[in-house]
Short mmCIF file of C-alpha atoms and ligand atoms in Angstrom, two decimals:
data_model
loop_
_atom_site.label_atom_id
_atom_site.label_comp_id
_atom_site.label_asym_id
_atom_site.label_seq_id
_atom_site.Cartn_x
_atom_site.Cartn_y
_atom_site.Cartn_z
CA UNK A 1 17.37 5.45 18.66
CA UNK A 2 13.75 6.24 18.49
CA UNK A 3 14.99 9.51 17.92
CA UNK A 4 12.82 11.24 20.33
CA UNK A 5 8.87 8.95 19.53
CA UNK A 6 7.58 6.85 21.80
CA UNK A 7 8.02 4.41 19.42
CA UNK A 8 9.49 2.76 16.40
CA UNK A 9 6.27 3.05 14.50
CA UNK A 10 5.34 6.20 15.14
CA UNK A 11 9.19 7.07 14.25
CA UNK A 12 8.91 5.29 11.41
CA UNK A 13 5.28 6.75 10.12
CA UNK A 14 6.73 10.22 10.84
CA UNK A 15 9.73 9.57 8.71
CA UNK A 16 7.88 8.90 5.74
CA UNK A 17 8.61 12.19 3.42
CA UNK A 18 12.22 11.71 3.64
CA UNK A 19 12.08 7.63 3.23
CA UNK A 20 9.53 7.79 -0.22
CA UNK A 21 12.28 10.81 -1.31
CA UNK A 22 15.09 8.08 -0.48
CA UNK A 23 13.20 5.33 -2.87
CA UNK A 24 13.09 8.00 -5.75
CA UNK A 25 16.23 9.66 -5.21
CA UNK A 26 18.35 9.41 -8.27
CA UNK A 27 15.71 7.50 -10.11
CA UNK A 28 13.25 10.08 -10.55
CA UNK A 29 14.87 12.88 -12.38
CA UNK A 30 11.82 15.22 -13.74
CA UNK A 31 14.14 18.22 -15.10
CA UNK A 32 15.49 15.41 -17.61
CA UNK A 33 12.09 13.64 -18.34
CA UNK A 34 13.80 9.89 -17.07
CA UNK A 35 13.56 7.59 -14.69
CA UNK A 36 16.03 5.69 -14.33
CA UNK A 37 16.93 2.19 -12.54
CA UNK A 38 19.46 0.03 -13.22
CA UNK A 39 17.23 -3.01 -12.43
CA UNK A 40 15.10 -1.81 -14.71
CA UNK A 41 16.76 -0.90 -17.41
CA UNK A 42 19.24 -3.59 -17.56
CA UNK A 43 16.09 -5.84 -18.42
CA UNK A 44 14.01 -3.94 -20.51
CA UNK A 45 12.84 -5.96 -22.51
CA UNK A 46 12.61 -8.88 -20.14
CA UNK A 47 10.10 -6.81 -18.66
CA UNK A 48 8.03 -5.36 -21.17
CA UNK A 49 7.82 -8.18 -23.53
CA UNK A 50 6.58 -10.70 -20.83
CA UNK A 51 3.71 -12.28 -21.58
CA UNK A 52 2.11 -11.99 -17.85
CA UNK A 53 3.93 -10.46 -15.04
CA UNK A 54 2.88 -12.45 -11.54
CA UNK A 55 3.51 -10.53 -8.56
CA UNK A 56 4.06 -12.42 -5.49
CA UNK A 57 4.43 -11.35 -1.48
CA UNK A 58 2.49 -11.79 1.96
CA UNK A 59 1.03 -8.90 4.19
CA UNK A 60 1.43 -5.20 3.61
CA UNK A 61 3.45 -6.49 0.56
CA UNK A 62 1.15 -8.11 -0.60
CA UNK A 63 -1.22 -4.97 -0.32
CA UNK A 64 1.45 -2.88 -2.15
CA UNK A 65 1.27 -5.77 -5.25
CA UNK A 66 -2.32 -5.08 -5.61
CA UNK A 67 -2.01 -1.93 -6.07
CA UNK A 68 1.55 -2.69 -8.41
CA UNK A 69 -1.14 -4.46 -10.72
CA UNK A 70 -3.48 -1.45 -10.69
CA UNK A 71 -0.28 0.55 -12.00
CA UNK A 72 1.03 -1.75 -14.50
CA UNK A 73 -1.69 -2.44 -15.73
CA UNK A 74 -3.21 0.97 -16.21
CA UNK A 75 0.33 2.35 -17.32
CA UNK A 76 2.21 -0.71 -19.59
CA UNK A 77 -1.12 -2.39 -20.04
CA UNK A 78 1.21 -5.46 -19.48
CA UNK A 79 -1.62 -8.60 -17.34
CA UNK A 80 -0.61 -8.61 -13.90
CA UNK A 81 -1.49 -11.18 -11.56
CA UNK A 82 -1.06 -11.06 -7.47
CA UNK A 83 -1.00 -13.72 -5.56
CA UNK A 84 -0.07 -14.95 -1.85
CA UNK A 85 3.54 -16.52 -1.91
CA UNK A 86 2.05 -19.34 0.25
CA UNK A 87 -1.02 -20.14 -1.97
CA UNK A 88 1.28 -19.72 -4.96
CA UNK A 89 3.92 -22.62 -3.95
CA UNK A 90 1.55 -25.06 -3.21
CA UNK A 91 -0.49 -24.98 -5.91
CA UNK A 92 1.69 -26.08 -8.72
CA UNK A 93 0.30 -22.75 -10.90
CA UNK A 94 0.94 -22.34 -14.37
CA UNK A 95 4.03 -20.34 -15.18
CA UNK A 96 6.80 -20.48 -17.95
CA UNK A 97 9.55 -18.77 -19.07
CA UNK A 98 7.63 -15.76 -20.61
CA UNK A 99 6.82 -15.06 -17.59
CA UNK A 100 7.95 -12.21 -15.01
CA UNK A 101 8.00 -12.82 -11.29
CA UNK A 102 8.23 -9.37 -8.79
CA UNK A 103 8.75 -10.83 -5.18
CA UNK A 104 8.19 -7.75 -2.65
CA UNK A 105 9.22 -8.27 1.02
CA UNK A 106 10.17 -5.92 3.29
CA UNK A 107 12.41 -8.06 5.40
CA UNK A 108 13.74 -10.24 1.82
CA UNK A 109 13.78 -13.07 4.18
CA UNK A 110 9.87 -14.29 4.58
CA UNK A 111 9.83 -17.88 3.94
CA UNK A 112 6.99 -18.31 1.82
CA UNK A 113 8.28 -15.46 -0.64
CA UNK A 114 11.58 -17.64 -0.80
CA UNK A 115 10.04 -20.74 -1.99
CA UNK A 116 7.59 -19.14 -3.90
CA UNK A 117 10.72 -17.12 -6.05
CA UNK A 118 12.67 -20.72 -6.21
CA UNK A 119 9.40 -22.62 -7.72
CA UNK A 120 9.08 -19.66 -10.10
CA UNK A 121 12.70 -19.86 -10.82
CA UNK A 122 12.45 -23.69 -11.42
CA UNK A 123 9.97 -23.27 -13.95
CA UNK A 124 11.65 -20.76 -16.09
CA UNK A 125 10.28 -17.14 -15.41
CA UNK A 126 12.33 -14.33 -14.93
CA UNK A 127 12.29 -13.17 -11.06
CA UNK A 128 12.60 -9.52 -10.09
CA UNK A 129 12.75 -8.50 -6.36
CA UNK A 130 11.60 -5.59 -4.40
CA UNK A 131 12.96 -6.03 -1.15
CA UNK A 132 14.10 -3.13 1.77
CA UNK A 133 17.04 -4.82 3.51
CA UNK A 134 20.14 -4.43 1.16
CA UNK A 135 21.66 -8.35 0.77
CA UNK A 136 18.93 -10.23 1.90
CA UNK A 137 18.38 -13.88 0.97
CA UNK A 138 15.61 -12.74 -1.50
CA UNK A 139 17.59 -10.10 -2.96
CA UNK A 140 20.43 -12.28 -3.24
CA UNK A 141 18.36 -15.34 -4.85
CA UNK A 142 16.53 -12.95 -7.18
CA UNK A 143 17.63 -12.73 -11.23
CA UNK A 144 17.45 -8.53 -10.69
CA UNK A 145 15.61 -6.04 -8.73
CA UNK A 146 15.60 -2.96 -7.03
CA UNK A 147 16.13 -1.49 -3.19
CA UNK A 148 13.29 0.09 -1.80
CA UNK A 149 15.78 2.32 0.24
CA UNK A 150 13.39 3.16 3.20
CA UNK A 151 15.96 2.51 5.83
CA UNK A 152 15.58 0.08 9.03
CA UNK A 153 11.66 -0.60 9.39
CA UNK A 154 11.98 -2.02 13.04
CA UNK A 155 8.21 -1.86 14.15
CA UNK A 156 6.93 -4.82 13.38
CA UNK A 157 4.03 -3.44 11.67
CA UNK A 158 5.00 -2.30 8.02
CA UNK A 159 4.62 1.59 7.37
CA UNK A 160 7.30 3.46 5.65
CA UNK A 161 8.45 0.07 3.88
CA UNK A 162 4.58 0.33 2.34
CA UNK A 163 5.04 3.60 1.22
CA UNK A 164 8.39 2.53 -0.46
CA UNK A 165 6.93 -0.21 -1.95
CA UNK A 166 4.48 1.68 -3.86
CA UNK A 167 6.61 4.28 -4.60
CA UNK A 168 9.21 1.48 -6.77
CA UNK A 169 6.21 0.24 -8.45
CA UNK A 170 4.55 3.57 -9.47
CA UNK A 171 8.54 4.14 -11.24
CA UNK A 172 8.22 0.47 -12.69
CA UNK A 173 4.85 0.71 -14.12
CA UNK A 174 5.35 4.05 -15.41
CA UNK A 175 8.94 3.40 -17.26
CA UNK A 176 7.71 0.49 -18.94
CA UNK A 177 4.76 2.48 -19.82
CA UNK A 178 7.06 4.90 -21.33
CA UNK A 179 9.22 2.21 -23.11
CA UNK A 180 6.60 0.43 -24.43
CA UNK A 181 4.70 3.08 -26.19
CA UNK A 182 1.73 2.80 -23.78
CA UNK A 183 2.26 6.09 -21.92
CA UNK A 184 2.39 9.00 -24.32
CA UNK A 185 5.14 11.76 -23.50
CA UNK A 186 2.78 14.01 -22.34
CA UNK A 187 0.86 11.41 -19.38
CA UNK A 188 4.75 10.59 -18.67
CA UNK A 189 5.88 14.24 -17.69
CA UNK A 190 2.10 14.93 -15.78
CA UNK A 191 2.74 11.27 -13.74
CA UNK A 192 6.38 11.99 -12.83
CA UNK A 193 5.73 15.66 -11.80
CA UNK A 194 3.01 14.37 -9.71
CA UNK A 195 4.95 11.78 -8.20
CA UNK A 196 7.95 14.21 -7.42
CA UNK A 197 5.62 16.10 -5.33
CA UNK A 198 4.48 13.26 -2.79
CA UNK A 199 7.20 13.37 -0.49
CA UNK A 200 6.33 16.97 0.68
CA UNK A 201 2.60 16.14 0.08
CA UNK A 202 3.17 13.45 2.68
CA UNK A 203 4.36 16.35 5.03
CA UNK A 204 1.51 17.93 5.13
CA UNK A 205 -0.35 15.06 5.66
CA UNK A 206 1.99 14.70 8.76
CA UNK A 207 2.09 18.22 9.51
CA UNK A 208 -1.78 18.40 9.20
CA UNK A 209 -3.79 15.23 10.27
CA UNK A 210 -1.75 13.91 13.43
CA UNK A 211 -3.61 15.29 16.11
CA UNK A 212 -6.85 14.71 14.02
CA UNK A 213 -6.23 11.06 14.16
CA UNK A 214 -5.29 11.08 17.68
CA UNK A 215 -8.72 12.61 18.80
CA UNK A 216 -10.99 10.61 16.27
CA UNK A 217 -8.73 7.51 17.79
CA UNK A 218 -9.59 8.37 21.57
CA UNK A 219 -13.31 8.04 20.67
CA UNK A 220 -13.20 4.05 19.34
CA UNK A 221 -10.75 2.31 21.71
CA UNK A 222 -13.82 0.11 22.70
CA UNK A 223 -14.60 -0.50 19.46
CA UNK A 224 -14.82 -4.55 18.47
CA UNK A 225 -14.83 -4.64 14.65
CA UNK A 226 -14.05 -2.08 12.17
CA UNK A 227 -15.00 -1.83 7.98
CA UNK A 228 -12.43 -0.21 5.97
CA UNK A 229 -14.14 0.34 2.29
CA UNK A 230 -12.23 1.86 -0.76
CA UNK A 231 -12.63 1.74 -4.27
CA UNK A 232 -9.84 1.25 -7.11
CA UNK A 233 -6.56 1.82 -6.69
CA UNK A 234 -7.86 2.45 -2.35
CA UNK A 235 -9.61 -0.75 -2.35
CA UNK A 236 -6.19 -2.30 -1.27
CA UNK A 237 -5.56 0.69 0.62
CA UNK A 238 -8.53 -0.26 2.85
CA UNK A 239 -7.15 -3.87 3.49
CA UNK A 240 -3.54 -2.56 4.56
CA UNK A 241 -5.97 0.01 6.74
CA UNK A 242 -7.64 -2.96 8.51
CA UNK A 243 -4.26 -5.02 8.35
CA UNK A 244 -2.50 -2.59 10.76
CA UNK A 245 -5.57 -2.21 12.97
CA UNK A 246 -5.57 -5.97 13.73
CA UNK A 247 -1.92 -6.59 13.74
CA UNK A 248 -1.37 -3.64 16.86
CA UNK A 249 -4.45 -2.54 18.76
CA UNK A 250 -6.14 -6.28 18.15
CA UNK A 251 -8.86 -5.44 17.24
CA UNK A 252 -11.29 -7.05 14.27
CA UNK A 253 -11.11 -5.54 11.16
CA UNK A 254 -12.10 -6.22 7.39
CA UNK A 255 -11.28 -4.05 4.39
CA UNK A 256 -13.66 -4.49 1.40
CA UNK A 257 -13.72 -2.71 -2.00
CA UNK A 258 -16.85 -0.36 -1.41
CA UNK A 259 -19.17 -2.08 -3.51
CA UNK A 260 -18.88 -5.59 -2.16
CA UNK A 261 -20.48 -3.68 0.84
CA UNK A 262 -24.01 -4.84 -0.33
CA UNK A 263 -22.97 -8.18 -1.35
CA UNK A 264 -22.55 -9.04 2.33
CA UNK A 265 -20.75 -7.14 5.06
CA UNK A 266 -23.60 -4.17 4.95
CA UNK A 267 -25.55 -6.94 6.99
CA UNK A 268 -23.14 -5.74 9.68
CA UNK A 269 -23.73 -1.96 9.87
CA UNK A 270 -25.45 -0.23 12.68
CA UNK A 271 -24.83 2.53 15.10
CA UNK A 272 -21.78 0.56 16.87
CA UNK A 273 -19.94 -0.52 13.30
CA UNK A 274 -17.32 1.93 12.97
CA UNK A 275 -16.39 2.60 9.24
CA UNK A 276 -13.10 3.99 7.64
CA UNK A 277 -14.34 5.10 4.19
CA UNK A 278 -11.12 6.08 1.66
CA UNK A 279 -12.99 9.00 -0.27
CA UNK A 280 -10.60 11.35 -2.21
CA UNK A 281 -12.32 13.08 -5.16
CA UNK A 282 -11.22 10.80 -7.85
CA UNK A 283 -11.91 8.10 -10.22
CA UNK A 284 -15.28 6.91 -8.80
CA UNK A 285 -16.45 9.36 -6.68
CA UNK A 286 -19.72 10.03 -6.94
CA UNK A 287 -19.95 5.98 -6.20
CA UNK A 288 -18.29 6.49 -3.02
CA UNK A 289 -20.85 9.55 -1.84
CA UNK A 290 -23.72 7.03 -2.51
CA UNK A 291 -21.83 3.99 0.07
CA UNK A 292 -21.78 6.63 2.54
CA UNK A 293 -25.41 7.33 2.02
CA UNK A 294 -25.92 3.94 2.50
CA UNK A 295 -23.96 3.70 5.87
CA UNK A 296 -25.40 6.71 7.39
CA UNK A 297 -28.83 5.41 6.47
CA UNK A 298 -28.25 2.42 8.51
CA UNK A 299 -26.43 4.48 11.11
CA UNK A 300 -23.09 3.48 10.91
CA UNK A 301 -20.16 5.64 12.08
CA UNK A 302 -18.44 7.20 9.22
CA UNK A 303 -14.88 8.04 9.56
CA UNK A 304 -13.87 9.81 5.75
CA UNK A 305 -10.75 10.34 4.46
CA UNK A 306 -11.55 13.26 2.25
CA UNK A 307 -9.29 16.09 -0.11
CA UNK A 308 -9.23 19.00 1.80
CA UNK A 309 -12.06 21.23 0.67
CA UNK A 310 -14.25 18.49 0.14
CA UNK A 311 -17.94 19.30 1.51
CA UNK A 312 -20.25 16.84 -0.05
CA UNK A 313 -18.89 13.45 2.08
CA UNK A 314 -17.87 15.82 4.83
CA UNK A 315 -21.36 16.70 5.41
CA UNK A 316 -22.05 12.80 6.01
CA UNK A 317 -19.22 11.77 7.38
CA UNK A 318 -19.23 11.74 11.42
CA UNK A 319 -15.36 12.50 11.48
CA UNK A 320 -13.15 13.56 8.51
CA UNK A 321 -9.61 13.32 7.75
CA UNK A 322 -8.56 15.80 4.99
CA UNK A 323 -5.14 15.32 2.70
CA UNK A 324 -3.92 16.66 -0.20
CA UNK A 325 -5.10 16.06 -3.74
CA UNK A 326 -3.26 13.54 -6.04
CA UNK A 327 -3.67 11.35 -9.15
CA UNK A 328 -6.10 8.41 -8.15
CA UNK A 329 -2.87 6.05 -8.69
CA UNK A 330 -0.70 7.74 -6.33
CA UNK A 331 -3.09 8.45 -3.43
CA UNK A 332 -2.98 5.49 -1.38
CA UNK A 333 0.68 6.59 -0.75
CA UNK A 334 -1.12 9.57 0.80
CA UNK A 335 -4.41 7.76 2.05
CA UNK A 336 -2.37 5.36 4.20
CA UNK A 337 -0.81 8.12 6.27
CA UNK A 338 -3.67 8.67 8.31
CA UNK A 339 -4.69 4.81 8.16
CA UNK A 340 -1.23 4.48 10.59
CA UNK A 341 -1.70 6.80 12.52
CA UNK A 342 -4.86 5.28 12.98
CA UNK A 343 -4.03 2.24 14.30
CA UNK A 344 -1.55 3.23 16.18
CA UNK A 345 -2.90 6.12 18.90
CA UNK A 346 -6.49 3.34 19.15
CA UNK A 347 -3.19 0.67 19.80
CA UNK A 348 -1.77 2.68 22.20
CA UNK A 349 -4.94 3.91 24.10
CA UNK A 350 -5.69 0.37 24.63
CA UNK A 351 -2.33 -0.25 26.38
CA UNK A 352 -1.14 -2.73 23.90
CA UNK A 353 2.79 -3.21 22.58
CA UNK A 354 2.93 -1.81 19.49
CA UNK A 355 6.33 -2.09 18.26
CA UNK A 356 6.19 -5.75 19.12
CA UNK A 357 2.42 -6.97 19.25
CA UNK A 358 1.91 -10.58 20.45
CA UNK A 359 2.01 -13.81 18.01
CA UNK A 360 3.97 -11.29 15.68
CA UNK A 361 7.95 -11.84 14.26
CA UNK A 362 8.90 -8.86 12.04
CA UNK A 363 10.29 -11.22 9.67
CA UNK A 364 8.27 -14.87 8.72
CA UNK A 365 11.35 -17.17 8.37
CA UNK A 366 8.69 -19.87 8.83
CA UNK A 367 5.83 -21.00 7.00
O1 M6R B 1 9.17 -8.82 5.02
P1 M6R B 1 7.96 -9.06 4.17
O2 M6R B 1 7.52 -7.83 3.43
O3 M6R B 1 8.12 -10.22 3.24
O4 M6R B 1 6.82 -9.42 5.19
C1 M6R B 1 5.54 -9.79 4.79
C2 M6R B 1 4.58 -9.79 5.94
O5 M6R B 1 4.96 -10.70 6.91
C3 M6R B 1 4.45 -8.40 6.57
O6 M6R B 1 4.10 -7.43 5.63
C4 M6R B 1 3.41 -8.41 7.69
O7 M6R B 1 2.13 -8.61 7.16
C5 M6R B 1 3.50 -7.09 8.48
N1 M6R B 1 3.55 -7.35 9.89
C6 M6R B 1 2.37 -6.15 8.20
O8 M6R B 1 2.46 -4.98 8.92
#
């Protein structure tokens, strides 16, 4: 059943071009111009009219509604909020029934999520759901929402449900976009074009980086902390980076948006601080070449995730990790890849259970 891997993660990281085809299949439809999801479009106007849209999830789901407020933001200009279910139900916030609500959870059965919906629910707002397993109590308890389709995610660390996750909120954000005016016909066709390509993108990254990642990997299994620095629509790339180190090879990680670095954590940097930096060649990347000038002055080791081609962080960087070149918005589906694979060969070098690491349930039915 783990068709072949030595485990479910890896199985499930490697299955990540078909699963992100799964989320779009027969919503994405780029010879037509539409997306199209029932969810969505049964509640249209719910959705665009709204006066705030909250988005609310723990973990990796979490992650992937940081980067859902990025997208809605940029693309419906709609204000998006993200917050922790559990901080969320305890702290009576301020919601009414103008409202929208997105719960994302893998599992659709994390306890916190659950309350957090039913509080939301109490109060009037309109709750839409993003879960993976098909009749789960949050999809069930949910007003509308839509499968992520990635199939059974049985490591316990979150990979290809991620990667479905963003994929469902790049198609929300950029059909409300198009409803509402925001996105002109033109950004519409470029974004959805773009977005049709990741799945085979996300081959190559396979295809290309594995046995990078392995090697790189084999040289900081004694590591003790790690820095994982990104900026924009990466910066919560870098904290699902740092997530999956700590949840399967324990050890300590942070993930910080790049330029928090000298608001604090650059007091850690020196010749043993290992540092994953997420550096495509978009949005701010000149920014990004001047953190890892400021690492590599203080000696830290710089491990770059870089477009292929790229020369100017690659001639800094102690190890590089090259992928494909995307919009800004949809590379963190792509930056992630490696991120995995990442966590899990230092995981497994260091002997420790991966599918199952300790403390860990795959799904939080407790707060
Ligand atoms: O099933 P959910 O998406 O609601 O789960 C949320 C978190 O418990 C989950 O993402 C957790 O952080 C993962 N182990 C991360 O890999």
């Amino acid at each position: 059943e783990k068709g072949g891997y030595e485990h479910f993660m890896l199985k499930e990281i490697f299955e990540q071009s078909k699963s992100v085809l799964d989320t779009m299949r027969g919503r994405l439809l780029v010879d037509e111009g539409v997306i199209k999801m029932a969810g969505i479009w049964d509640h249209l106007e719910r959705l665009t009219n709204a006066e705030r849209i909250i988005i609310i999830a723990c973990g990796t789901s979490w992650h992937a509604g940081l980067i859902g407020e990025y997208l809605i933001e940029e693309f419906a200009r709609v204000p998006v909020e993200v917050e922790y279910a559990s901080e969320f139900r305890y702290r009576n916030p301020i919601i009414t029934s103008k409202d929208v609500v997105i719960a994302i959870s893998q599992s659709g059965e994390t306890a916190d999520t659950m309350a957090a919906i039913k509080l939301a629910k109490e109060k009037g707002a309109f709750v839409y759901g993003i879960c993976n397993v098909v009749d789960s109590s949050i999809a069930r308890v949910t007003d509308a929402g839509s499968y992520t389709h990635a199939g059974p995610e049985i490591g316990v660390a979150s990979t290809k449900a991620f990667t479905a996750q963003l994929t469902i909120l790049s198609l929300i954000a950029i059909k409300l976009g198009n409803h509402n005016g925001n996105l002109g016909k033109a950004d519409f066709m470029r974004l959805i074009t773009e977005l049709d390509a990741i799945p085979k993108k996300i081959e190559e990254v396979l295809n290309s980086v594995d046995s990078v990642v392995k090697d790189i990997a084999s040289k900081f299994v004694n590591a003790t902390n790690f820095l994982y620095l990104g900026r924009g629509y990466n910066f919560p790339t870098a904290l699902e980076g740092a997530l999956k180190l700590k949840e399967i090879s324990y050890i300590h990680a942070e993930g910080y948006p790049a330029a928090e670095m000298k608001h604090g954590p650059i007091a850690l940097i020196d010749e043993n601080m290992p540092i994953v930096i997420i550096a495509p060649k978009i949005g701010h990347y000149d920014k990004i070449v001047s953190n890892v000038q400021e690492i590599k002055a203080r000696k830290g080791k710089v491990i770059a995730i870089i477009n292929k081609g790229d020369t100017q962080v690659a001639s800094m960087a102690d190890h590089i990790i090259e992928i494909p070149e995307t919009s800004e918005c949809f590379s963190p589906i792509l930056a992630s890849i490696p991120l995995q694979l990442l966590a899990y060969y230092i995981a497994v070098e260091r002997g420790a259970n991966v599918d199952q690491p300790r403390n860990l349930a795959k799904s939080v039915t407790v707060e």
